[in-house]
Coordinates of C-alpha atoms in Angstrom, one line a residue:
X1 CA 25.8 49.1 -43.5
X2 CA 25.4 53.2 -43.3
X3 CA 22.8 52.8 -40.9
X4 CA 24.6 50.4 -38.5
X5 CA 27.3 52.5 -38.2
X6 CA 24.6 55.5 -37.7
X7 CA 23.4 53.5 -35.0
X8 CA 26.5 52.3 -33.3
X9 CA 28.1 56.2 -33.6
X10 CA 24.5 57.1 -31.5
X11 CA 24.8 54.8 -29.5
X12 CA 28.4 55.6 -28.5
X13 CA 27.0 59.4 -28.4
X14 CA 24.2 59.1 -26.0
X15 CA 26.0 56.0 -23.7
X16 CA 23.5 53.7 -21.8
X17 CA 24.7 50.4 -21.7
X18 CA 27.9 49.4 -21.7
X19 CA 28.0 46.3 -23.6
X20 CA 26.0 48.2 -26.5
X21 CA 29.2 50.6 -26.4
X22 CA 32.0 50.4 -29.0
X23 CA 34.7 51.9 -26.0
X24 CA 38.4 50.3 -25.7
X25 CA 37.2 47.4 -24.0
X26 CA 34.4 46.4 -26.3
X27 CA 36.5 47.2 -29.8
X28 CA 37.3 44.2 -31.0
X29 CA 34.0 42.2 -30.0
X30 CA 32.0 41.5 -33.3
X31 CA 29.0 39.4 -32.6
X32 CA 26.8 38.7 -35.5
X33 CA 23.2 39.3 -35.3
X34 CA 22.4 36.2 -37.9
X35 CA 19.7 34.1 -36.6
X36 CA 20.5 30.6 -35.2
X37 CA 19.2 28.6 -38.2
X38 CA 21.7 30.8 -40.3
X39 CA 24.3 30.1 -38.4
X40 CA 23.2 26.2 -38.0
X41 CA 23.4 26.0 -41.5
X42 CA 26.7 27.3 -42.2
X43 CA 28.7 25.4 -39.4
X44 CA 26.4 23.0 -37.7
X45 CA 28.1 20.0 -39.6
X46 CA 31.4 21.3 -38.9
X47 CA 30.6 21.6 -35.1
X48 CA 28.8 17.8 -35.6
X49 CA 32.0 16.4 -36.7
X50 CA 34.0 17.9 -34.2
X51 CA 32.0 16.8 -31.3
X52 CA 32.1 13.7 -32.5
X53 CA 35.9 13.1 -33.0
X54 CA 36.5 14.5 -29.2
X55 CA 33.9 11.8 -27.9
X56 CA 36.3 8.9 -30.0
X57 CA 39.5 10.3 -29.0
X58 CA 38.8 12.5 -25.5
X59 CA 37.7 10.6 -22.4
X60 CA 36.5 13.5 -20.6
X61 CA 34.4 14.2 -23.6
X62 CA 33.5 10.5 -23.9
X63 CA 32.9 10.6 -20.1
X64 CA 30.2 13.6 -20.2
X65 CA 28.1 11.7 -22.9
X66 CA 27.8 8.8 -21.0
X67 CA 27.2 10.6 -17.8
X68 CA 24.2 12.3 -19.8
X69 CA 22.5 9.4 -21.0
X70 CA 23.6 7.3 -18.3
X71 CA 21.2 10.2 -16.2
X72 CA 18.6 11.3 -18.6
X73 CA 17.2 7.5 -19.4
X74 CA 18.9 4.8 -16.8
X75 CA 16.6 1.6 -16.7
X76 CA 14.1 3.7 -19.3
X77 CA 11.8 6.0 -19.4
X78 CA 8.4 3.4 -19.0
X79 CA 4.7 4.3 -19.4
X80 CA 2.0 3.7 -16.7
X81 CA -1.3 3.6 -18.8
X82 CA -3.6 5.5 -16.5
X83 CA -7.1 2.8 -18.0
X84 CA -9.0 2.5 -15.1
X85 CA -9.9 -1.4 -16.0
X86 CA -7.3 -3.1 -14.1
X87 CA -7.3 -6.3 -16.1
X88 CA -6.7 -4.2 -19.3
X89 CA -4.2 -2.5 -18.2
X90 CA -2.4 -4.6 -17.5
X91 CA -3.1 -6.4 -20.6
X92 CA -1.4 -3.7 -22.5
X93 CA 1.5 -3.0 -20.0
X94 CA 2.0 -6.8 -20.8
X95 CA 2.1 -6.1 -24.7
X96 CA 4.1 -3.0 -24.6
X97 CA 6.9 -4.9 -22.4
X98 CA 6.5 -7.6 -24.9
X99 CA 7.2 -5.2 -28.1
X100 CA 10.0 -3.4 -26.3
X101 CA 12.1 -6.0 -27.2
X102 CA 11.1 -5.8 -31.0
X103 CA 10.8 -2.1 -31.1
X104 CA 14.9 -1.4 -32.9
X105 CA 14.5 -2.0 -36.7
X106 CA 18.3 -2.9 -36.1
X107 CA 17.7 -5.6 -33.6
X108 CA 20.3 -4.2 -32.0
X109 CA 18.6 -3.0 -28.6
X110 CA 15.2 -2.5 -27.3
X111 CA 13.1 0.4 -27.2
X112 CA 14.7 1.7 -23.6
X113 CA 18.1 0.9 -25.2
X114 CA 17.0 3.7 -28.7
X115 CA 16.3 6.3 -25.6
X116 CA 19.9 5.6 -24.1
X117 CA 20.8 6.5 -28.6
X118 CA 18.8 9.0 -29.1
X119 CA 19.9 10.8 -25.9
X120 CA 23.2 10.5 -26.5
X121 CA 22.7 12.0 -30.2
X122 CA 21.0 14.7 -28.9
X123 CA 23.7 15.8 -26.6
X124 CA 26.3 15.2 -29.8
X125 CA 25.0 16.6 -32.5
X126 CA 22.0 18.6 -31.1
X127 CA 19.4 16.3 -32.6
X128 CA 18.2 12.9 -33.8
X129 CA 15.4 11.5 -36.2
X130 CA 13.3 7.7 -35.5
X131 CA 11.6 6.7 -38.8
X132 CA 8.2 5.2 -37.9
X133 CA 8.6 1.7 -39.9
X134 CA 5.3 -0.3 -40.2
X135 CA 5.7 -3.9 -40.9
X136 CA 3.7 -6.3 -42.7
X137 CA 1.2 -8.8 -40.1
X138 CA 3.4 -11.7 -41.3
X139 CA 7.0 -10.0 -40.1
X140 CA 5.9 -12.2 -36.9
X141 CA 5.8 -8.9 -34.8
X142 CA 4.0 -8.6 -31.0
X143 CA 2.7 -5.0 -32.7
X144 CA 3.4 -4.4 -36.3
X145 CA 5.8 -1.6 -36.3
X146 CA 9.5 -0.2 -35.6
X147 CA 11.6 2.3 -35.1
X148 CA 14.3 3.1 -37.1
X149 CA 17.4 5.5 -35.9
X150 CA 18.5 8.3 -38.2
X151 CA 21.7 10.7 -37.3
X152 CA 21.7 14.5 -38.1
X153 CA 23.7 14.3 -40.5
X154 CA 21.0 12.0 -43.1
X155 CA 19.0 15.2 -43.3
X156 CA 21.2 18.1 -45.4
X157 CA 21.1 21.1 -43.7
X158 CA 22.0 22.8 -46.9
X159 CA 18.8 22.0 -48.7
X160 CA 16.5 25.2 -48.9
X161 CA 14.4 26.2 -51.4
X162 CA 10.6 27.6 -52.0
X163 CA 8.2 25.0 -53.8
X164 CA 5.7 25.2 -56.5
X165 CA 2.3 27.0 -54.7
X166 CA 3.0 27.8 -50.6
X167 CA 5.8 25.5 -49.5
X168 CA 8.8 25.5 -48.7
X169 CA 12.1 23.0 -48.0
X170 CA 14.1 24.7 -45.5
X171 CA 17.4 22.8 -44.1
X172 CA 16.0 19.4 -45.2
X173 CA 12.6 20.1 -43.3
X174 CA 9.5 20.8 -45.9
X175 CA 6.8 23.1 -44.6
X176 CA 3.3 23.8 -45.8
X177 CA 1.8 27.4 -46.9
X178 CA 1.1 28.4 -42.4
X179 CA 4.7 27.0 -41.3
X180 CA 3.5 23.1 -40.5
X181 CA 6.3 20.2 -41.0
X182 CA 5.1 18.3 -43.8
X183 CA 7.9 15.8 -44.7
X184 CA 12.2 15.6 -44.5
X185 CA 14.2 14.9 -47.3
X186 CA 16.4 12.4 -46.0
X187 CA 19.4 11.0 -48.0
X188 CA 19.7 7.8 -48.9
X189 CA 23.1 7.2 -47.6
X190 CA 25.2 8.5 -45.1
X191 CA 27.4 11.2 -46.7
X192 CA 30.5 10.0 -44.8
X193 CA 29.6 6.1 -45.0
X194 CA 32.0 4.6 -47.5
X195 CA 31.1 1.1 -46.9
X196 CA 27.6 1.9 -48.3
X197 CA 28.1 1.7 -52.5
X198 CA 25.6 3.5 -54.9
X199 CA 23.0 6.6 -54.1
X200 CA 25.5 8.8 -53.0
X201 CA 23.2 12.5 -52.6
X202 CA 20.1 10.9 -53.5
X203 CA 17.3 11.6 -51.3
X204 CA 14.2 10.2 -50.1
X205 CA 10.7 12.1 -49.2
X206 CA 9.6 10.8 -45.9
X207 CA 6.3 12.0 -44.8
X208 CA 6.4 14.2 -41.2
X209 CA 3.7 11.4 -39.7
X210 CA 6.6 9.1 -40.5
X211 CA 9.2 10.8 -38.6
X212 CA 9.9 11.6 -35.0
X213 CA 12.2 14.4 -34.9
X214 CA 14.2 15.4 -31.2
X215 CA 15.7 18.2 -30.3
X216 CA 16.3 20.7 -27.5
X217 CA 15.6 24.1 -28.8
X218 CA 17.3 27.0 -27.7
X219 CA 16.5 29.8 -29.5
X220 CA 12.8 30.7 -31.0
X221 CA 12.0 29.5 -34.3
X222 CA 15.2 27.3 -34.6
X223 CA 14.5 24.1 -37.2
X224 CA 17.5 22.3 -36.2
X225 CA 19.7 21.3 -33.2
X226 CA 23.3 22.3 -32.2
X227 CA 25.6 20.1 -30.0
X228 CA 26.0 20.8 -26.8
X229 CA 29.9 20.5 -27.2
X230 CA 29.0 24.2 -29.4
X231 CA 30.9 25.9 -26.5
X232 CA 33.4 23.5 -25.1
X233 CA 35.0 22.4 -28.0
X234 CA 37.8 25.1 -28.1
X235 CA 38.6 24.2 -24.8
X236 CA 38.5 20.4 -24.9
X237 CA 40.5 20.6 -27.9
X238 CA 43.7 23.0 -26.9
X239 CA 43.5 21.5 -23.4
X240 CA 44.4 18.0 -25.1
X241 CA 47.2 19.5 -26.8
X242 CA 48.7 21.3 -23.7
X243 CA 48.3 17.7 -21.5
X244 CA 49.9 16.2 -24.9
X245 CA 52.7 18.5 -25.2
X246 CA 53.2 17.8 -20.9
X247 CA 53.4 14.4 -21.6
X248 CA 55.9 14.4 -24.4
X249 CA 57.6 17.1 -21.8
X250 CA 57.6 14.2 -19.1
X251 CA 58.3 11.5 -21.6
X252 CA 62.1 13.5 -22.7
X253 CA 62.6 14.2 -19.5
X254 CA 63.0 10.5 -18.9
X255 CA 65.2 10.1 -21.3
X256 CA 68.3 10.2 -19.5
X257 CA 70.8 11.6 -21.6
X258 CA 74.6 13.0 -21.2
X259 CA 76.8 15.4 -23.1
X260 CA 80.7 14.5 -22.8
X261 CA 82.8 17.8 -23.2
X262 CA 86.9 17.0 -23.8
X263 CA 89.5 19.4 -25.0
X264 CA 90.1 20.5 -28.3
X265 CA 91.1 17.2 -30.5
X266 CA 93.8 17.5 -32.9
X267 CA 91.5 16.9 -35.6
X268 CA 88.1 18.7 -35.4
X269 CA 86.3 17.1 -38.2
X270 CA 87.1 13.1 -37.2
X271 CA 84.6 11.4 -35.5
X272 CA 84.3 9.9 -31.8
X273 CA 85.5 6.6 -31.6
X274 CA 82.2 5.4 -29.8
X275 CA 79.1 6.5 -28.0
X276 CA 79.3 5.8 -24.2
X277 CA 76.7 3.8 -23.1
X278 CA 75.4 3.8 -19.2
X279 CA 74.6 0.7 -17.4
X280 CA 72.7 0.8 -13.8
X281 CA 75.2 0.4 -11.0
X282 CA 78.6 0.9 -13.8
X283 CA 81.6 3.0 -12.9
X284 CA 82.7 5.3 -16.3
X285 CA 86.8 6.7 -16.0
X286 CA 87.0 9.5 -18.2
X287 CA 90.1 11.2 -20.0
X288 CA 91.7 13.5 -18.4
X289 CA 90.1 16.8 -19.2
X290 CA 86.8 15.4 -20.3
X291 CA 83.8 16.7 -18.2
X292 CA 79.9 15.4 -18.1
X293 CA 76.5 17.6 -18.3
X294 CA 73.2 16.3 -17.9
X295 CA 70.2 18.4 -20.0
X296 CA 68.1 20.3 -17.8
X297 CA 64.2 20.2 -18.8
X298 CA 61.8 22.1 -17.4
X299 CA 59.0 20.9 -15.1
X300 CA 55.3 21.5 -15.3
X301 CA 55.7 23.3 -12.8
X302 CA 53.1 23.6 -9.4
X303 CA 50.4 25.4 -11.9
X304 CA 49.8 22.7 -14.1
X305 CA 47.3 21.1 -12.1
X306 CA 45.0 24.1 -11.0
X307 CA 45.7 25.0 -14.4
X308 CA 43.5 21.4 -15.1
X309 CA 41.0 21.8 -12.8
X310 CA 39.7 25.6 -14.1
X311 CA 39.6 24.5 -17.4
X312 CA 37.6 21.2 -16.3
X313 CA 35.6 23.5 -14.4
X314 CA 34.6 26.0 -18.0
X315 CA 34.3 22.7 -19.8
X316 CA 31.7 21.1 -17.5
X317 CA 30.0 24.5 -17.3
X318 CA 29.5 24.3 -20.5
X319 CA 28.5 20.7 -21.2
X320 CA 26.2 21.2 -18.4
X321 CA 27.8 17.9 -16.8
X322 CA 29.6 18.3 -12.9
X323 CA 33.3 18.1 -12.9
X324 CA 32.8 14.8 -11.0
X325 CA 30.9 13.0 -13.5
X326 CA 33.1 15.1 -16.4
X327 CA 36.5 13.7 -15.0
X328 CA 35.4 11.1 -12.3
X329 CA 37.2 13.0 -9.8
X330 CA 35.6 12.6 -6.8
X331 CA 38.6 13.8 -4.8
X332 CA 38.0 17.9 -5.4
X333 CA 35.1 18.3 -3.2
X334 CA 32.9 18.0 0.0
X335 CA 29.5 16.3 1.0
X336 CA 27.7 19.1 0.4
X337 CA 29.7 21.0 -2.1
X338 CA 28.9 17.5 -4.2
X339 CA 25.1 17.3 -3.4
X340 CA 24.4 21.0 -4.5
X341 CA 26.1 20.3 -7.6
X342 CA 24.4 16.9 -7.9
X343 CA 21.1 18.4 -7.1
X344 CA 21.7 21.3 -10.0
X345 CA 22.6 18.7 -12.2
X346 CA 19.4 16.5 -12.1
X347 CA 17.1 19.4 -12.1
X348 CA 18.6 20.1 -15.3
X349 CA 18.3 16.2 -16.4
X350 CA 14.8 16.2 -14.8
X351 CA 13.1 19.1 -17.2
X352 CA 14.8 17.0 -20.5
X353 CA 13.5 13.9 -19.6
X354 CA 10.6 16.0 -19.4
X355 CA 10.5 18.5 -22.2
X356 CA 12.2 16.3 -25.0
X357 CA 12.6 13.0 -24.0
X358 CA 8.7 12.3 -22.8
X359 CA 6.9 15.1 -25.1
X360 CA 8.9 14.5 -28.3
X361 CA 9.6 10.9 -27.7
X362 CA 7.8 8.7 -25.5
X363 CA 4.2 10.4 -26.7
X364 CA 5.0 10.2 -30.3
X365 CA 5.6 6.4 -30.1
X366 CA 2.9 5.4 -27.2
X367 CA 0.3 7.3 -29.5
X368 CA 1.7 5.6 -33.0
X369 CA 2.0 2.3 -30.9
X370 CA -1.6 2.2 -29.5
X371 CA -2.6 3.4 -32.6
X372 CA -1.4 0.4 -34.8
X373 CA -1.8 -2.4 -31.7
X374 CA -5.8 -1.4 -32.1
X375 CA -5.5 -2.2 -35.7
X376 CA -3.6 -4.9 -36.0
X377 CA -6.0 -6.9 -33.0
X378 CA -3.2 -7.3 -30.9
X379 CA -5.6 -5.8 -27.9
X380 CA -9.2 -4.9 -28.0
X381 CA -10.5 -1.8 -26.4
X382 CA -13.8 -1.0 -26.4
X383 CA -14.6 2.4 -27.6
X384 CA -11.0 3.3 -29.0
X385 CA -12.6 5.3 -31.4
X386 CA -14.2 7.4 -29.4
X387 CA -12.7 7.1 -26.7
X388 CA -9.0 7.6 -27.6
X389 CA -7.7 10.7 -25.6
X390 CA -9.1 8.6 -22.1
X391 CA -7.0 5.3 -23.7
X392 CA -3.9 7.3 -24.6
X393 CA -3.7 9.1 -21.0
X394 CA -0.3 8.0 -19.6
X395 CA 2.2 9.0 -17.1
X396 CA 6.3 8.2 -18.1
X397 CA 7.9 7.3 -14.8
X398 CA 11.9 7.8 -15.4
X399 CA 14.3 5.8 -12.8
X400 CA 14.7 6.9 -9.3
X401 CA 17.6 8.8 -8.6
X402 CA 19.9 7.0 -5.9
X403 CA 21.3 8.9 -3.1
X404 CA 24.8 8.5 -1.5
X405 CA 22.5 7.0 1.8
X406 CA 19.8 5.2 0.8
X407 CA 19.3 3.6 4.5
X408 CA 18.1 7.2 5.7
X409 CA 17.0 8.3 2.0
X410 CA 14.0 5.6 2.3
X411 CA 13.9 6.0 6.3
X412 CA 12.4 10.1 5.1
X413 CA 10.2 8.7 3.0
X414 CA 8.5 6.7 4.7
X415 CA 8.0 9.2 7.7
X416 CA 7.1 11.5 4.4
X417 CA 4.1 8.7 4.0
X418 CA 3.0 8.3 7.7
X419 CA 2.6 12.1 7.6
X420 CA 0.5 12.4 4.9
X421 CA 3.1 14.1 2.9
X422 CA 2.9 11.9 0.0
X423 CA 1.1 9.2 -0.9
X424 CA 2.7 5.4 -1.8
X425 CA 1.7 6.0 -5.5
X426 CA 3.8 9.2 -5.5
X427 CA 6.6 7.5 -3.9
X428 CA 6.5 3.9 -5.9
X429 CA 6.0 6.5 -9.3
X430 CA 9.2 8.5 -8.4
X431 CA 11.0 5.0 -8.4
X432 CA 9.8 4.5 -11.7
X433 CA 7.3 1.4 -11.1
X434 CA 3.9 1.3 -11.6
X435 CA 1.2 1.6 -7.7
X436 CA -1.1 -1.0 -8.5
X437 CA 1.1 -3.6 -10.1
X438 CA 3.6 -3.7 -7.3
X439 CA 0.7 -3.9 -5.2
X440 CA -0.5 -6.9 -6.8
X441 CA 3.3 -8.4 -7.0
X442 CA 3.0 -7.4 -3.4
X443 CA -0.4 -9.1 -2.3
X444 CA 0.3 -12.5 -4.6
X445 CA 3.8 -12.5 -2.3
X446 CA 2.1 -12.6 1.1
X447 CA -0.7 -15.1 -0.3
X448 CA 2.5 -17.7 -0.7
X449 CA 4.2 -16.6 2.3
X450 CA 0.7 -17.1 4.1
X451 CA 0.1 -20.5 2.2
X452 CA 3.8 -21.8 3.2
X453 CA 4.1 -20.2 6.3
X454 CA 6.8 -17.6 5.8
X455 CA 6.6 -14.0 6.9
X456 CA 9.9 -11.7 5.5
X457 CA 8.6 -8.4 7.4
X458 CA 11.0 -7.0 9.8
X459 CA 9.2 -6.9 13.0
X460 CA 8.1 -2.8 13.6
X461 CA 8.1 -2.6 9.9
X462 CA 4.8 -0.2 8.8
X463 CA 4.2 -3.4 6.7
X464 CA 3.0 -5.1 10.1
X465 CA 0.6 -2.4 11.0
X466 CA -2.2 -4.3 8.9
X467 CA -1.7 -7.6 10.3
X468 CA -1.5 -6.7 13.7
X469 CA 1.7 -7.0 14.2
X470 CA 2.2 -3.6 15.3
X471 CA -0.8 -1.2 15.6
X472 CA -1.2 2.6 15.0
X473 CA -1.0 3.8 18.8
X474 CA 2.7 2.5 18.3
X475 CA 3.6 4.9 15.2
X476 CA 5.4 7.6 17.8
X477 CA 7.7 4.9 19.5
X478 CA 8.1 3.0 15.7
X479 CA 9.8 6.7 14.9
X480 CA 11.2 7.9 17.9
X481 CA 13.1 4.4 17.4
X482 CA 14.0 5.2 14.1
X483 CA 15.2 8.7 15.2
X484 CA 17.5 6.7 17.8
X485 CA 19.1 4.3 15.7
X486 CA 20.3 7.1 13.0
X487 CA 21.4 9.1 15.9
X488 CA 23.4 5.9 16.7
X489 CA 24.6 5.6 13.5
X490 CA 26.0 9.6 13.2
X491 CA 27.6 8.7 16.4
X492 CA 29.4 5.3 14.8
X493 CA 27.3 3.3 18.1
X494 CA 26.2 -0.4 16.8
X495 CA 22.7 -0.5 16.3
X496 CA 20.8 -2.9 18.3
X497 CA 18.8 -4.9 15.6
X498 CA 15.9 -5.8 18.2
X499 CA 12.7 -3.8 18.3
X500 CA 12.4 -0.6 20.7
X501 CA 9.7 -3.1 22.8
X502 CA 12.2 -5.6 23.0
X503 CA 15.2 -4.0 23.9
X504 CA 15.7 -3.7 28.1

């Protein structure tokens, strides 16, 4: 304590920065210089359950989780084993679909449906646990094993202590003698689930091979999450009692109400006789002397709705959601206004599905999954043993993002293809499907439409080119067409739906 205020007293002495400085401005700002697992520990639960209750009783907070997880997962997140036998692969794309269905030890969604959860958790209460469950061969399951969902709160944040020998448990989370997860302590029970009798605080040693833990760190070395509502929960809160307290303003102020005033009655203290009650459309005669005076109540006033909109603005700042999606007000800005902040907004989504989602997730399970569907003879591979790294090599393709125009979105990527740009398995990956299975959907399609002699290609499509419909020393008129007809369309002209070589 002497030395900090050595230090700060130097500091103030020999100046440098000014928000090291302890000047008029800066006097009352205390920031702590506890580490982030100290401070997790303390009030992470508090900050949990707060988060928790504005997502139940806010719809702008309710709005921004959805948005999130609506964004992060979409259709799912879905593997594309990169095993260079075609037949096996799709062999086990077949098996996987097949144990997505299976893969919640709930039964309550599918595997795509526990990314949606675990998402959403994530973005609540800063982190989520799925307990690897492995089930006997006659549970009836397509790959013996499940996943079951854990919320923060199962794991007590307030459990720390050192171990017999090297170990430690630190918030829940047991680590080895060189800092490696070795197993949670999970309770048995939900501490707030009442409808759960018996084991109340007892815990359970799960193994860390078990247990899939996810999180989106934000500081180094931090064990567990924080919610992302952390910083916007002042703000969501207060701002919910100022539009309550506007709408109780509003509701008075409809309550039409009159105050009679009449001379002095011979006797103060007796009562009126009656209250006067207004009808619609009724004429009231008075007394002589007797006069009438409405309540004035104030207004919101002209302020109250930019008032809104630059707290909605600090609130999605800090959620990390646009004021669009945080409000569904799609009335406050421009095309291109919209698309910067659109653009922002999935760069950010793009490096969690990434980072968290794929690394912590996806991998964990494809690898367990593989793992066990080897075992259990649900698929042969030859060589698994051996060969495992080559058999567990996998891309994740997460749903295409869709664009305000999709006509001209996909007209740029297909020029994108002509030019060499891209190739069709980069462009079919980014819409989250798999190159050589559409291409075999695609071929088996224009067998039958060859066998009952159909043909669905618009005539000048690239699709053509290989039948001869339309041959490479057309490709500069295919897109100086294509450059027309948009030009048409940014003009509001009809588009003529024949081919450039049909069109006089």
């Amino acid at each position: 304590m002497v030395f900090d205020a050595f230090r700060a007293r130097l500091g103030s002495i020999i100046g440098g920065f000014d928000a090291a400085q302890s000047h008029r401005r800066m006097r009352g700002f205390r920031a702590t210089r506890a580490h982030v697992n100290t401070l997790i520990a303390a009030s992470g639960e508090t900050i949990t359950a707060r988060a928790r209750w504005l997502v139940r009783n806010n719809g702008y907070a309710a709005n921004a989780v959805d948005a999130f997880a609506n964004h992060v997962v979409g259709d799912g997140i879905k593997p594309s084993s990169k095993i260079a036998d075609a037949a096996k692969k799709e062999e086990l794309q077949k098996l996987w679909l097949a144990w997505t269905d299976e893969a919640d030890a709930e039964g309550l969604t599918d595997f795509f449906g526990l990314q949606r959860r675990a998402a959403r958790e994530v973005f609540l209460a800063g982190e989520v646990f799925l307990r690897i469950r492995t089930r006997r061969p006659e549970d009836g399951l397509t790959v013996p094993m499940q996943l079951q969902m854990l919320p923060s709160e199962m794991l007590p944040p307030d459990m720390t202590r050192i171990l017999p020998g090297a170990g430690s448990i630190r918030q829940g989370i047991e680590f080895d003698g060189i800092g490696r997860r070795v197993a949670y302590h999970f309770l048995r029970r939900h501490p707030g689930d009442m409808t759960d009798p018996g084991l109340a605080g007892e815990t359970v040693r799960v193994p860390a091979s078990e247990v899939i833990h996810i999180l989106d760190p934000v500081e180094a070395g931090q064990l567990r999450g924080v919610s992302r509502f952390a910083a916007a929960v002042v703000k969501l809160f207060t701002l919910d009692l100022y539009d309550d307290a506007e709408l109780e303003r509003k509701k008075t102020a409809a309550m039409f109400a009159m105050f009679i005033t009449s001379p002095a009655p011979e006797t103060a203290l007796d009562p009126a006789e009656d209250d006067l009650e207004v009808e619609p459309g009724q004429v009231v005669r008075l007394d002589p002397g007797e006069d009438v005076t409405t309540p004035s109540t104030p207004d919101s006033g002209s302020t109250y709705e930019p008032f809104q909109y630059r707290t909605l603005l600090q609130i999605g700042a800090a959620l990390g959601v646009p004021y669009g999606y945080l409000t569904g007000d799609t009335a406050k800005g421009n095309f291109s206004n919209t698309r910067i902040a659109l653009v922002d907004f999935r760069r950010r989504i793009s490096a969690f599905q990434h980072s968290v989602m794929v690394y912590q997730l996806c991998r964990a399970v494809w690898t367990r999954w593989m793992d066990m569907a080897v075992l259990a003879g649900a698929i042969e591979l030859p060589g698994y043993a051996t060969d495992r790294r080559e058999y567990l090599a996998c891309d994740w393709l997460p749903t295409k993002w869709d664009w305000i125009d999709p006509a001209k979105d996909a007209s740029a990527e297909i020029l994108q293809i002509e030019a060499g740009l891209k190739s069709r398995t980069q462009a079919i990956a980014e819409r989250g499907y798999d190159a050589e299975q559409v291409d075999r959907e695609i071929a088996a399609e224009r067998k039958r439409e060859a066998e009952l002699g159909l043909d669905f290609r618009r005539p000048g499509s690239p699709a053509q080119a290989a039948g001869g419909g339309v041959g490479p020393d057309d490709a500069e008129d295919r897109r100086q067409d294509r450059q027309d007809s948009d030009d048409q369309e940014d003009k509001g002209e009809d588009r003529d739906p024949r081919p450039a070589k049909g069109r006089e």
